[in-house]
Short mmCIF file of C-alpha atoms in Angstrom, two decimals:
data_model
loop_
_atom_site.label_atom_id
_atom_site.label_comp_id
_atom_site.label_asym_id
_atom_site.label_seq_id
_atom_site.Cartn_x
_atom_site.Cartn_y
_atom_site.Cartn_z
CA MET A 1 32.67 44.32 28.96
CA ALA A 2 33.01 46.68 31.87
CA THR A 3 29.43 46.91 32.96
CA ASN A 4 29.16 48.09 36.49
CA THR A 5 25.47 47.42 36.70
CA HIS A 6 25.31 43.87 37.96
CA GLU A 7 26.63 42.83 41.31
CA THR A 8 29.28 40.16 41.56
CA VAL A 9 27.61 36.78 41.56
CA SER A 10 30.71 34.68 41.05
CA ALA A 11 34.10 34.43 42.65
CA CYS A 12 35.63 34.06 39.19
CA VAL A 13 34.36 37.35 37.75
CA ASP A 14 35.06 40.76 39.23
CA SER A 15 32.61 43.62 39.40
CA TYR A 16 33.72 44.80 35.93
CA GLY A 17 32.85 41.50 34.29
CA SER A 18 36.48 40.53 33.82
CA ALA A 19 37.92 37.19 34.74
CA VAL A 20 39.61 36.72 38.07
CA GLY A 21 42.50 34.36 37.43
CA MET A 22 42.06 31.75 34.74
CA PRO A 23 38.44 31.05 33.82
CA GLN A 24 39.56 27.50 33.05
CA LEU A 25 40.32 26.93 36.72
CA CYS A 26 37.05 28.30 38.06
CA GLY A 27 35.47 25.44 39.94
CA GLU A 28 31.98 26.99 39.93
CA TRP A 29 31.56 26.52 36.20
CA MET A 30 32.90 23.02 35.83
CA GLY A 31 29.71 21.23 36.81
CA ASN A 32 27.78 23.17 34.21
CA GLN A 33 30.35 22.44 31.49
CA ILE A 34 30.62 18.75 32.31
CA PHE A 35 26.84 18.34 32.44
CA TRP A 36 26.24 19.90 29.04
CA LEU A 37 29.30 18.22 27.53
CA VAL A 38 28.10 14.77 28.54
CA ILE A 39 24.69 15.48 27.01
CA THR A 40 26.38 16.73 23.84
CA LEU A 41 28.62 13.69 23.55
CA VAL A 42 25.74 11.28 24.11
CA VAL A 43 23.65 13.03 21.46
CA ILE A 44 26.52 13.03 18.96
CA PHE A 45 27.30 9.39 19.70
CA ILE A 46 23.69 8.28 19.22
CA VAL A 47 23.26 10.28 16.04
CA LEU A 48 26.52 9.06 14.57
CA SER A 49 26.28 5.39 15.54
CA ARG A 50 22.54 5.01 14.79
CA ILE A 51 22.09 7.14 11.68
CA ALA A 52 25.13 8.72 10.10
CA LEU A 53 27.80 6.04 10.20
CA PRO A 54 25.67 3.10 8.97
CA ARG A 55 24.36 5.33 6.19
CA ILE A 56 27.82 6.42 5.07
CA ALA A 57 29.07 2.84 5.33
CA ALA A 58 26.15 1.71 3.14
CA VAL A 59 26.85 4.45 0.59
CA LEU A 60 30.54 3.56 0.47
CA ALA A 61 29.75 -0.15 0.15
CA GLU A 62 27.27 0.58 -2.62
CA ARG A 63 29.82 2.70 -4.44
CA GLN A 64 32.43 -0.02 -4.03
CA GLY A 65 29.90 -2.53 -5.40
CA THR A 66 29.14 -0.30 -8.38
CA ILE A 67 32.82 0.13 -9.10
CA THR A 68 33.43 -3.60 -8.81
CA ASN A 69 30.49 -4.32 -11.12
CA ASP A 70 31.69 -1.77 -13.63
CA ILE A 71 35.16 -3.24 -13.55
CA ALA A 72 33.71 -6.72 -14.05
CA ALA A 73 31.59 -5.49 -16.95
CA ALA A 74 34.61 -3.80 -18.50
CA GLU A 75 36.55 -7.02 -18.04
CA GLU A 76 33.77 -8.93 -19.79
CA PHE A 77 33.72 -6.47 -22.68
CA LYS A 78 37.46 -6.75 -22.93
CA SER A 79 37.34 -10.53 -23.11
CA LYS A 80 34.54 -10.29 -25.69
CA ALA A 81 36.65 -7.98 -27.79
CA ALA A 82 39.57 -10.36 -27.48
CA ALA A 83 37.36 -13.27 -28.56
CA ALA A 84 36.10 -11.28 -31.55
CA GLU A 85 39.65 -10.46 -32.51
CA ASP A 86 40.59 -14.12 -32.24
CA ALA A 87 37.64 -15.11 -34.43
CA TYR A 88 38.59 -12.45 -36.95
CA ASN A 89 42.19 -13.63 -37.02
CA GLN A 90 41.09 -17.23 -37.39
CA ALA A 91 38.74 -16.36 -40.23
CA LEU A 92 41.53 -14.43 -41.87
CA SER A 93 43.98 -17.28 -41.62
CA GLU A 94 41.34 -19.72 -42.87
CA ALA A 95 40.66 -17.50 -45.84
CA ARG A 96 44.38 -17.29 -46.50
CA ALA A 97 44.70 -21.09 -46.37
CA GLU A 98 41.70 -21.43 -48.68
CA ALA A 99 43.19 -18.99 -51.13
CA ALA A 100 46.50 -20.81 -50.98
CA ARG A 101 44.71 -24.09 -51.53
CA ILE A 102 42.83 -22.71 -54.55
CA VAL A 103 46.04 -21.32 -55.99
CA GLU A 104 47.68 -24.67 -55.47
CA ALA A 105 44.81 -26.56 -57.09
CA THR A 106 44.68 -24.22 -60.04
CA LYS A 107 48.41 -24.51 -60.46
CA ALA A 108 48.17 -28.31 -60.41
CA GLU A 109 45.33 -28.24 -62.92
CA ILE A 110 47.19 -25.96 -65.24
CA LYS A 111 50.27 -28.11 -64.85
CA ALA A 112 48.27 -31.22 -65.69
CA ASP A 113 46.79 -29.56 -68.75
CA LEU A 114 50.19 -28.39 -69.74
CA ASP A 115 51.62 -31.86 -69.24
CA THR A 116 48.98 -33.52 -71.36
CA ALA A 117 49.38 -30.89 -74.03
CA MET A 118 53.14 -31.38 -73.94
CA ALA A 119 52.73 -35.14 -74.07
CA GLN A 120 50.37 -34.82 -76.99
CA ALA A 121 52.65 -32.44 -78.76
CA ASP A 122 55.58 -34.75 -78.07
CA ALA A 123 53.62 -37.70 -79.45
CA GLU A 124 52.65 -35.74 -82.54
CA ILE A 125 56.18 -34.60 -83.04
CA LYS A 126 57.40 -38.15 -82.55
CA ALA A 127 54.84 -39.48 -85.02
CA LYS A 128 55.79 -36.84 -87.54
CA SER A 129 59.47 -37.42 -87.10
CA ASP A 130 58.87 -41.17 -87.37
CA ALA A 131 56.93 -40.60 -90.56
CA GLY A 132 59.70 -38.39 -91.80
CA ALA A 133 62.32 -41.00 -90.95
CA LYS A 134 60.25 -43.65 -92.63
CA ALA A 135 59.88 -41.50 -95.69
CA ILE A 136 63.63 -40.91 -95.73
CA ALA A 137 64.22 -44.66 -95.38
CA ASP A 138 61.75 -45.34 -98.16
CA ILE A 139 63.39 -42.76 -100.33
CA ARG A 140 66.79 -44.23 -99.51
CA ALA A 141 65.58 -47.74 -100.24
CA ASN A 142 64.01 -46.55 -103.47
CA ALA A 143 67.18 -44.75 -104.32
CA MET A 144 69.21 -47.86 -103.56
CA ALA A 145 66.83 -49.93 -105.70
CA SER A 146 67.16 -47.42 -108.51
CA VAL A 147 70.94 -47.46 -108.13
CA GLU A 148 70.89 -51.25 -108.29
CA GLU A 149 68.64 -51.20 -111.29
CA ILE A 150 70.71 -48.59 -113.04
CA ALA A 151 73.85 -50.48 -112.09
CA LYS A 152 72.34 -53.68 -113.43
CA SER A 153 71.17 -52.08 -116.65
CA ALA A 154 74.45 -50.28 -116.96
CA THR A 155 76.33 -53.53 -116.33
CA ALA A 156 74.14 -55.33 -118.85
CA ASP A 157 74.73 -52.56 -121.33
CA ILE A 158 78.45 -52.61 -120.67
CA VAL A 159 78.52 -56.41 -121.00
CA SER A 160 76.56 -56.29 -124.24
CA VAL A 161 78.75 -53.53 -125.54
CA LEU A 162 81.77 -55.56 -124.69
CA GLY A 163 80.26 -58.28 -126.81
CA GLY A 164 79.18 -60.59 -124.14
CA ASN A 165 75.93 -62.12 -123.75
CA ALA A 166 74.44 -60.49 -120.82
CA ASP A 167 72.65 -62.94 -118.71
CA ASP A 168 70.20 -60.93 -116.66
CA ALA A 169 70.23 -63.20 -113.66
CA ALA A 170 74.00 -63.43 -113.45
CA VAL A 171 74.37 -59.73 -113.93
CA SER A 172 71.90 -58.87 -111.20
CA ALA A 173 73.46 -61.39 -108.80
CA ALA A 174 76.91 -59.99 -109.44
CA VAL A 175 75.77 -56.42 -109.07
CA THR A 176 73.90 -57.21 -105.84
CA THR A 177 76.98 -58.98 -104.45
CA GLU A 178 79.17 -56.07 -105.47
CA LEU A 179 76.83 -53.52 -103.96
CA LYS A 180 76.65 -55.41 -100.79
CA GLY A 181 80.31 -56.11 -100.78
CA MET B 1 45.07 40.85 39.20
CA ALA B 2 42.63 41.71 36.50
CA SER B 3 40.73 43.78 39.01
CA GLU B 4 43.96 45.53 39.91
CA ALA B 5 44.33 46.46 36.28
CA HIS B 6 40.88 47.99 36.34
CA THR B 7 41.36 49.91 39.51
CA ALA B 8 44.95 50.94 38.97
CA THR B 9 44.74 53.08 35.88
CA GLU B 10 42.80 53.58 32.69
CA SER B 11 45.61 55.36 30.87
CA SER B 12 47.82 52.37 30.11
CA LEU B 13 46.87 49.34 28.03
CA VAL B 14 44.49 46.95 29.71
CA PHE B 15 44.59 43.35 28.50
CA HIS B 16 41.90 40.91 29.30
CA PRO B 17 42.96 38.00 27.09
CA MET B 18 41.20 35.49 29.31
CA ASP B 19 37.82 37.21 29.35
CA GLN B 20 36.76 35.32 26.23
CA PHE B 21 36.74 32.11 28.27
CA ILE B 22 34.25 33.31 30.88
CA VAL B 23 31.18 31.13 31.28
CA LYS B 24 28.04 33.19 31.69
CA PRO B 25 24.33 32.47 31.63
CA LEU B 26 22.60 33.16 28.35
CA PHE B 27 19.51 34.54 30.09
CA GLY B 28 19.79 36.88 33.04
CA ASN B 29 22.68 37.42 35.39
CA GLY B 30 22.08 34.67 37.91
CA PRO B 31 24.69 32.31 39.23
CA VAL B 32 25.93 29.45 37.08
CA GLU B 33 24.38 26.25 38.40
CA TRP B 34 25.07 22.88 36.81
CA TYR B 35 21.77 23.01 34.87
CA THR B 36 21.97 26.69 33.82
CA ILE B 37 21.80 27.33 30.08
CA THR B 38 25.06 29.16 29.44
CA ASN B 39 27.18 30.14 26.48
CA VAL B 40 28.81 26.69 26.89
CA THR B 41 25.41 25.15 26.22
CA LEU B 42 24.90 27.35 23.19
CA TRP B 43 28.20 26.48 21.54
CA LEU B 44 27.99 22.79 22.38
CA ALA B 45 24.52 22.76 20.84
CA LEU B 46 25.86 24.51 17.75
CA ALA B 47 28.53 21.82 17.49
CA VAL B 48 25.82 19.16 17.61
CA VAL B 49 23.82 21.02 14.96
CA ALA B 50 26.88 21.34 12.72
CA ILE B 51 27.71 17.64 13.06
CA ILE B 52 24.12 16.59 12.35
CA ALA B 53 23.99 18.95 9.35
CA LEU B 54 27.18 17.47 7.94
CA MET B 55 26.80 13.80 8.75
CA VAL B 56 23.02 13.31 8.61
CA PHE B 57 21.47 15.92 6.34
CA GLY B 58 24.56 16.09 4.16
CA THR B 59 24.30 12.39 3.40
CA SER B 60 20.51 12.17 3.24
CA ARG B 61 20.46 11.65 -0.53
CA ARG B 62 22.73 8.59 -0.23
CA ALA B 63 24.12 9.46 -3.65
CA VAL B 64 26.58 7.10 -5.30
CA VAL B 65 28.13 10.18 -6.89
CA PRO B 66 28.35 12.40 -3.79
CA SER B 67 27.53 16.06 -3.43
CA ARG B 68 30.08 18.38 -1.83
CA THR B 69 28.68 18.07 1.70
CA GLN B 70 28.36 14.33 1.39
CA SER B 71 31.94 13.94 0.21
CA ILE B 72 33.15 15.94 3.21
CA GLY B 73 31.22 13.57 5.48
CA GLU B 74 32.63 10.55 3.65
CA LEU B 75 36.10 12.07 3.85
CA ALA B 76 35.81 12.40 7.64
CA TYR B 77 34.45 8.86 7.87
CA GLY B 78 37.24 7.40 5.75
CA PHE B 79 39.90 9.45 7.56
CA VAL B 80 38.94 8.23 11.03
CA TYR B 81 38.15 4.70 9.89
CA LYS B 82 41.55 4.31 8.25
CA MET B 83 43.22 5.76 11.35
CA VAL B 84 41.47 3.27 13.63
CA GLU B 85 42.26 0.37 11.31
CA ASP B 86 45.90 1.31 10.73
CA VAL B 87 46.86 2.31 14.26
CA THR B 88 44.70 0.14 16.47
CA GLY B 89 44.05 -2.87 14.26
CA LYS B 90 41.16 -4.52 12.49
CA ASP B 91 39.61 -5.83 15.71
CA ALA B 92 39.17 -2.27 17.00
CA VAL B 93 36.47 -1.21 14.54
CA VAL B 94 33.86 -1.77 17.28
CA PHE B 95 35.32 1.38 18.86
CA PHE B 96 35.03 3.30 15.61
CA PRO B 97 31.75 5.15 16.49
CA TYR B 98 33.25 6.16 19.84
CA ILE B 99 36.44 7.52 18.28
CA MET B 100 34.45 9.14 15.48
CA THR B 101 32.34 10.92 18.11
CA LEU B 102 35.46 12.27 19.81
CA PHE B 103 37.02 13.39 16.55
CA MET B 104 33.91 15.03 15.15
CA PHE B 105 33.17 16.83 18.42
CA ILE B 106 36.70 18.17 18.86
CA VAL B 107 37.20 19.26 15.29
CA THR B 108 33.78 20.93 15.13
CA ALA B 109 34.19 22.66 18.49
CA ASN B 110 37.68 23.86 17.54
CA PHE B 111 36.48 25.36 14.27
CA LEU B 112 33.38 26.89 15.84
CA GLY B 113 35.66 28.46 18.43
CA LEU B 114 37.53 30.21 15.62
CA LEU B 115 34.45 32.23 14.71
CA PRO B 116 34.77 35.78 15.99
CA MET B 117 32.89 36.47 19.26
CA SER B 118 32.42 32.75 19.80
CA PHE B 119 33.08 30.72 22.91
CA THR B 120 35.61 27.92 22.55
CA THR B 121 34.38 24.93 24.50
CA THR B 122 37.53 22.88 23.93
CA SER B 123 39.67 25.56 25.58
CA HIS B 124 38.35 24.56 29.01
CA PHE B 125 40.12 21.92 31.01
CA ALA B 126 36.78 20.75 32.39
CA VAL B 127 35.70 19.77 28.86
CA THR B 128 38.92 18.20 27.66
CA ALA B 129 39.47 16.47 30.99
CA VAL B 130 36.12 14.73 30.60
CA LEU B 131 37.10 13.61 27.11
CA ALA B 132 40.54 12.44 28.25
CA LEU B 133 39.19 10.71 31.36
CA ALA B 134 36.60 8.94 29.22
CA VAL B 135 39.40 7.66 26.98
CA PHE B 136 41.51 6.72 30.02
CA LEU B 137 38.67 4.78 31.64
CA THR B 138 37.76 3.09 28.37
CA VAL B 139 41.33 2.01 27.78
CA THR B 140 41.80 0.72 31.32
CA ILE B 141 38.48 -1.15 31.43
CA VAL B 142 38.88 -2.62 27.95
CA GLY B 143 42.45 -3.62 28.78
CA PHE B 144 41.45 -5.52 31.90
CA VAL B 145 38.34 -7.07 30.33
CA LYS B 146 40.18 -8.29 27.23
CA ASN B 147 43.44 -9.39 28.83
CA GLY B 148 42.68 -9.83 32.53
CA ALA B 149 45.79 -9.52 34.63
CA GLY B 150 47.83 -9.80 31.43
CA PHE B 151 47.15 -6.12 30.92
CA LEU B 152 49.67 -5.43 33.67
CA GLY B 153 52.31 -6.80 31.28
CA LEU B 154 52.12 -3.35 29.72
CA PHE B 155 54.19 -2.09 32.66
CA TRP B 156 56.59 -5.05 32.78
CA VAL B 157 58.95 -4.46 29.87
CA SER B 158 60.05 -8.02 29.08
CA SER B 159 62.65 -6.93 26.53
CA ALA B 160 64.63 -4.94 29.12
CA PRO B 161 67.29 -6.43 31.43
CA LEU B 162 65.78 -7.96 34.56
CA ALA B 163 67.42 -5.49 36.92
CA LEU B 164 65.96 -2.54 35.07
CA ARG B 165 62.42 -3.84 34.90
CA PRO B 166 61.14 -2.60 38.30
CA VAL B 167 62.45 0.88 37.56
CA LEU B 168 60.89 0.82 34.12
CA ALA B 169 57.66 -0.48 35.62
CA ILE B 170 57.45 2.56 37.90
CA ILE B 171 58.19 4.89 35.00
CA GLU B 172 55.61 3.17 32.80
CA LEU B 173 53.05 3.34 35.59
CA ILE B 174 53.63 7.05 36.09
CA SER B 175 53.48 7.73 32.36
CA TYR B 176 50.28 5.70 32.17
CA PHE B 177 48.60 7.88 34.78
CA VAL B 178 49.97 11.10 33.31
CA ARG B 179 48.33 10.20 30.00
CA PRO B 180 44.89 11.72 30.72
CA VAL B 181 46.56 14.86 32.10
CA SER B 182 48.75 15.44 29.06
CA HIS B 183 45.97 14.29 26.76
CA SER B 184 43.55 16.93 28.05
CA ILE B 185 46.02 19.75 28.70
CA ARG B 186 47.55 19.40 25.25
CA LEU B 187 44.23 20.06 23.55
CA ALA B 188 42.94 22.77 25.90
CA GLY B 189 46.36 24.41 26.18
CA ASN B 190 46.90 24.62 22.43
CA VAL B 191 43.46 26.03 21.77
CA MET B 192 43.56 28.44 24.71
CA ALA B 193 47.09 29.62 23.89
CA GLY B 194 46.17 30.48 20.33
CA HIS B 195 43.04 32.36 21.33
CA ALA B 196 44.82 34.23 24.13
CA VAL B 197 47.66 35.24 21.78
CA ILE B 198 45.15 36.54 19.24
CA LYS B 199 43.47 38.54 22.00
CA VAL B 200 46.82 39.96 23.12
CA PHE B 201 47.57 41.12 19.59
CA ALA B 202 44.06 42.55 19.42
CA GLY B 203 44.88 44.57 22.56
CA PHE B 204 47.95 46.02 20.82
CA ALA B 205 45.74 47.07 17.91
CA ALA B 206 44.42 49.88 20.14
CA ILE B 207 47.72 51.72 19.69
CA ALA B 208 47.56 53.41 16.28
CA ALA B 209 51.29 53.22 15.60
CA ILE B 210 51.50 49.45 15.75
CA ALA B 211 47.95 48.63 14.71
CA PRO B 212 48.87 47.46 11.16
CA VAL B 213 51.53 45.11 12.51
CA SER B 214 49.05 43.85 15.04
CA VAL B 215 46.39 43.19 12.39
CA VAL B 216 48.90 41.29 10.26
CA ALA B 217 49.93 39.29 13.31
CA ILE B 218 46.30 38.49 14.12
CA THR B 219 45.78 37.26 10.57
CA ALA B 220 48.88 35.09 10.70
CA MET B 221 47.92 33.67 14.09
CA TYR B 222 44.44 32.96 12.79
CA GLY B 223 45.89 30.95 9.92
CA LEU B 224 48.04 29.03 12.35
CA GLU B 225 45.03 28.45 14.59
CA ILE B 226 43.07 26.92 11.72
CA LEU B 227 45.94 24.47 11.31
CA VAL B 228 46.12 23.85 15.05
CA ALA B 229 42.37 23.31 15.30
CA PHE B 230 42.60 20.38 12.92
CA ILE B 231 45.95 19.01 14.04
CA GLN B 232 44.97 18.94 17.72
CA ALA B 233 41.78 17.05 16.89
CA TYR B 234 43.87 14.65 14.79
CA VAL B 235 46.45 14.24 17.54
CA PHE B 236 43.79 13.66 20.20
CA THR B 237 42.15 11.02 18.03
CA ILE B 238 45.34 9.24 17.03
CA LEU B 239 46.56 9.16 20.64
CA THR B 240 43.22 7.63 21.60
CA CYS B 241 43.86 4.99 18.95
CA VAL B 242 47.37 4.37 20.26
CA TYR B 243 46.14 3.99 23.84
CA LEU B 244 43.41 1.63 22.66
CA LYS B 245 46.03 -0.43 20.86
CA ASP B 246 47.85 -0.78 24.18
CA ALA B 247 44.63 -2.03 25.73
CA LEU B 248 43.91 -4.55 22.98
CA HIS B 249 47.47 -5.75 22.38
CA PRO B 250 49.44 -5.00 25.57
CA SER B 251 52.57 -6.91 24.50
CA HIS B 252 55.44 -4.47 24.43
CA MET C 1 56.13 42.51 45.09
CA GLU C 2 54.86 38.97 45.13
CA GLY C 3 52.93 39.59 41.91
CA GLN C 4 56.03 40.89 40.22
CA LEU C 5 57.96 37.77 41.24
CA ALA C 6 55.17 35.71 39.75
CA HIS C 7 55.56 37.61 36.49
CA ILE C 8 59.28 36.88 36.46
CA GLY C 9 58.49 33.23 37.11
CA ALA C 10 56.03 33.21 34.24
CA GLY C 11 58.68 34.61 31.96
CA LEU C 12 61.12 31.94 33.06
CA ALA C 13 58.49 29.25 32.48
CA ALA C 14 57.98 30.56 28.97
CA ILE C 15 61.56 29.46 28.18
CA GLY C 16 60.09 25.97 28.20
CA SER C 17 58.11 26.86 25.08
CA GLY C 18 61.38 27.48 23.29
CA ALA C 19 62.71 24.15 24.48
CA ALA C 20 59.60 22.44 23.17
CA ALA C 21 60.13 24.23 19.87
CA ILE C 22 63.64 22.70 19.69
CA GLY C 23 62.11 19.29 20.35
CA VAL C 24 59.42 19.65 17.71
CA GLY C 25 61.99 20.89 15.22
CA ASN C 26 64.14 17.87 15.98
CA VAL C 27 61.27 15.48 15.37
CA ALA C 28 60.18 17.12 12.14
CA GLY C 29 63.74 17.56 10.85
CA ASN C 30 64.68 13.95 11.48
CA TYR C 31 61.46 12.82 9.87
CA LEU C 32 62.28 14.90 6.80
CA ALA C 33 65.83 13.54 6.66
CA GLY C 34 64.53 9.99 6.87
CA ALA C 35 61.77 10.67 4.36
CA LEU C 36 64.27 12.01 1.83
CA ARG C 37 66.43 8.92 2.23
CA ASN C 38 63.52 6.54 1.81
CA PRO C 39 60.51 8.38 0.39
CA SER C 40 58.50 5.19 -0.08
CA ALA C 41 58.38 4.60 3.68
CA ALA C 42 57.53 8.21 4.52
CA ALA C 43 53.77 8.06 4.04
CA SER C 44 53.38 5.19 6.49
CA GLN C 45 55.18 7.11 9.21
CA THR C 46 53.19 10.35 9.22
CA ALA C 47 51.10 9.06 12.14
CA THR C 48 54.26 8.41 14.13
CA LEU C 49 55.48 11.87 13.19
CA PHE C 50 52.37 13.52 14.55
CA ILE C 51 52.46 11.45 17.73
CA GLY C 52 56.08 12.43 18.27
CA ILE C 53 55.33 16.08 17.64
CA ALA C 54 52.36 15.88 20.01
CA PHE C 55 54.47 14.36 22.78
CA ALA C 56 57.21 16.94 22.32
CA GLU C 57 54.74 19.77 22.20
CA ALA C 58 52.79 18.58 25.26
CA LEU C 59 55.75 19.38 27.50
CA GLY C 60 56.01 22.85 26.02
CA ILE C 61 52.32 23.29 26.69
CA PHE C 62 52.96 22.28 30.30
CA SER C 63 55.44 25.11 30.72
CA PHE C 64 53.00 27.48 29.03
CA LEU C 65 50.41 26.32 31.53
CA VAL C 66 52.78 27.01 34.41
CA ALA C 67 53.31 30.50 33.02
CA LEU C 68 49.57 31.09 32.80
CA LEU C 69 49.03 29.82 36.32
CA LEU C 70 51.71 32.17 37.62
CA MET C 71 50.20 35.06 35.72
CA PHE C 72 46.58 34.57 36.58
CA ALA C 73 46.13 32.10 39.39
CA VAL C 74 48.82 33.02 41.93
#
């Protein structure tokens, strides 16, 4: 710093090039500083307000728009997925109902078949048991007739053996009355 | 006194912590006229170049996914914009380019001043006083244009007891006119103090015994100065916003 | 002799820096205490914090300025 070569041109700098007092308070330099500062500020202001700030604002707005669009698109995809899930669930429940319906129908059909088969079997059984009962009745009637006949012939035989004259009609009437008795 | 130090003795330590703030012509040794191209001009121009590089060329690609430079520019934009909106109100965004200019200039000049061998423009009261006076005039003019005589209600504290109001009015008036003084001296004083302290420690580094301590102290002060460089720009900007809020909404 | 008195005055003015440090510490400490009580409100008050610190520090800077003026400009 200490260059002795130049003569003192300022009251704020001594002959060694050092500051006299505070350089900040040197009135000689203030005009220079203020002049260049004002130019600087005007340049910065023009550059910022004309070019930089609108550009950054546009970029930020564009980014915000992109983000909003992306969020909207994501929202749309989400709702689509939800709709697809709903459709899937509905289809599933429909298929379940259909299956239940088919099961029900098949059950009813089988039951109807079973019922008719049972009814048929019942009818057959009834017919057979009726036939059986009829046969038993026939056999009983036949047996009763045979018993009557045997009783009649036996009575006639007994009457004839006892020496009576067996009148067939009287004998049979008596036997019938006795049997019924 | 500095000259006394030169003439008195060369054996003891000689500090010239204020020499870094000397304004001198870039070309030749002539006197400093108002139009002379000086080191002030150089460092102000570098601040302009840095701001244009960051805010114009950095954002020239207009990328939706920003590059590093562009995101720094967007960060600065969003930082100041949010400050204006939060502190001053939504109707103050017309002043946003103005406040952005102040913030970008101060923060760039502060950081450029931290480069070794550089000249710190914001350490001069002439510079910060212009900035603060510009804010003061803007606030006063905007206040009277927007509110007319109602702007004087700023000094008439209607929530205070009636007897106290004249006293408070005087205090408010004084504090209103002290604003540009404190506004400018805060910035220049902080920046100058840090640089002067670093220079003082650098002077101690000439003594071999305490040189390591001095280097460590310079490093620590430098870290603190980086913080101060940003915080003072932030404080200057936010106080501008607060003063503007007074102008737009003077109700106490 | 006068210069030496000015140096003493500068030293006395530098006490103001310490006073400003107390003020800044007060602001920051009370902010921290409040922020720990109600952390959700802390973020919205950082601007107020910085304004308070700036006001407190400005007065310390004034005393620093007085010291510098005594050192270099008297």
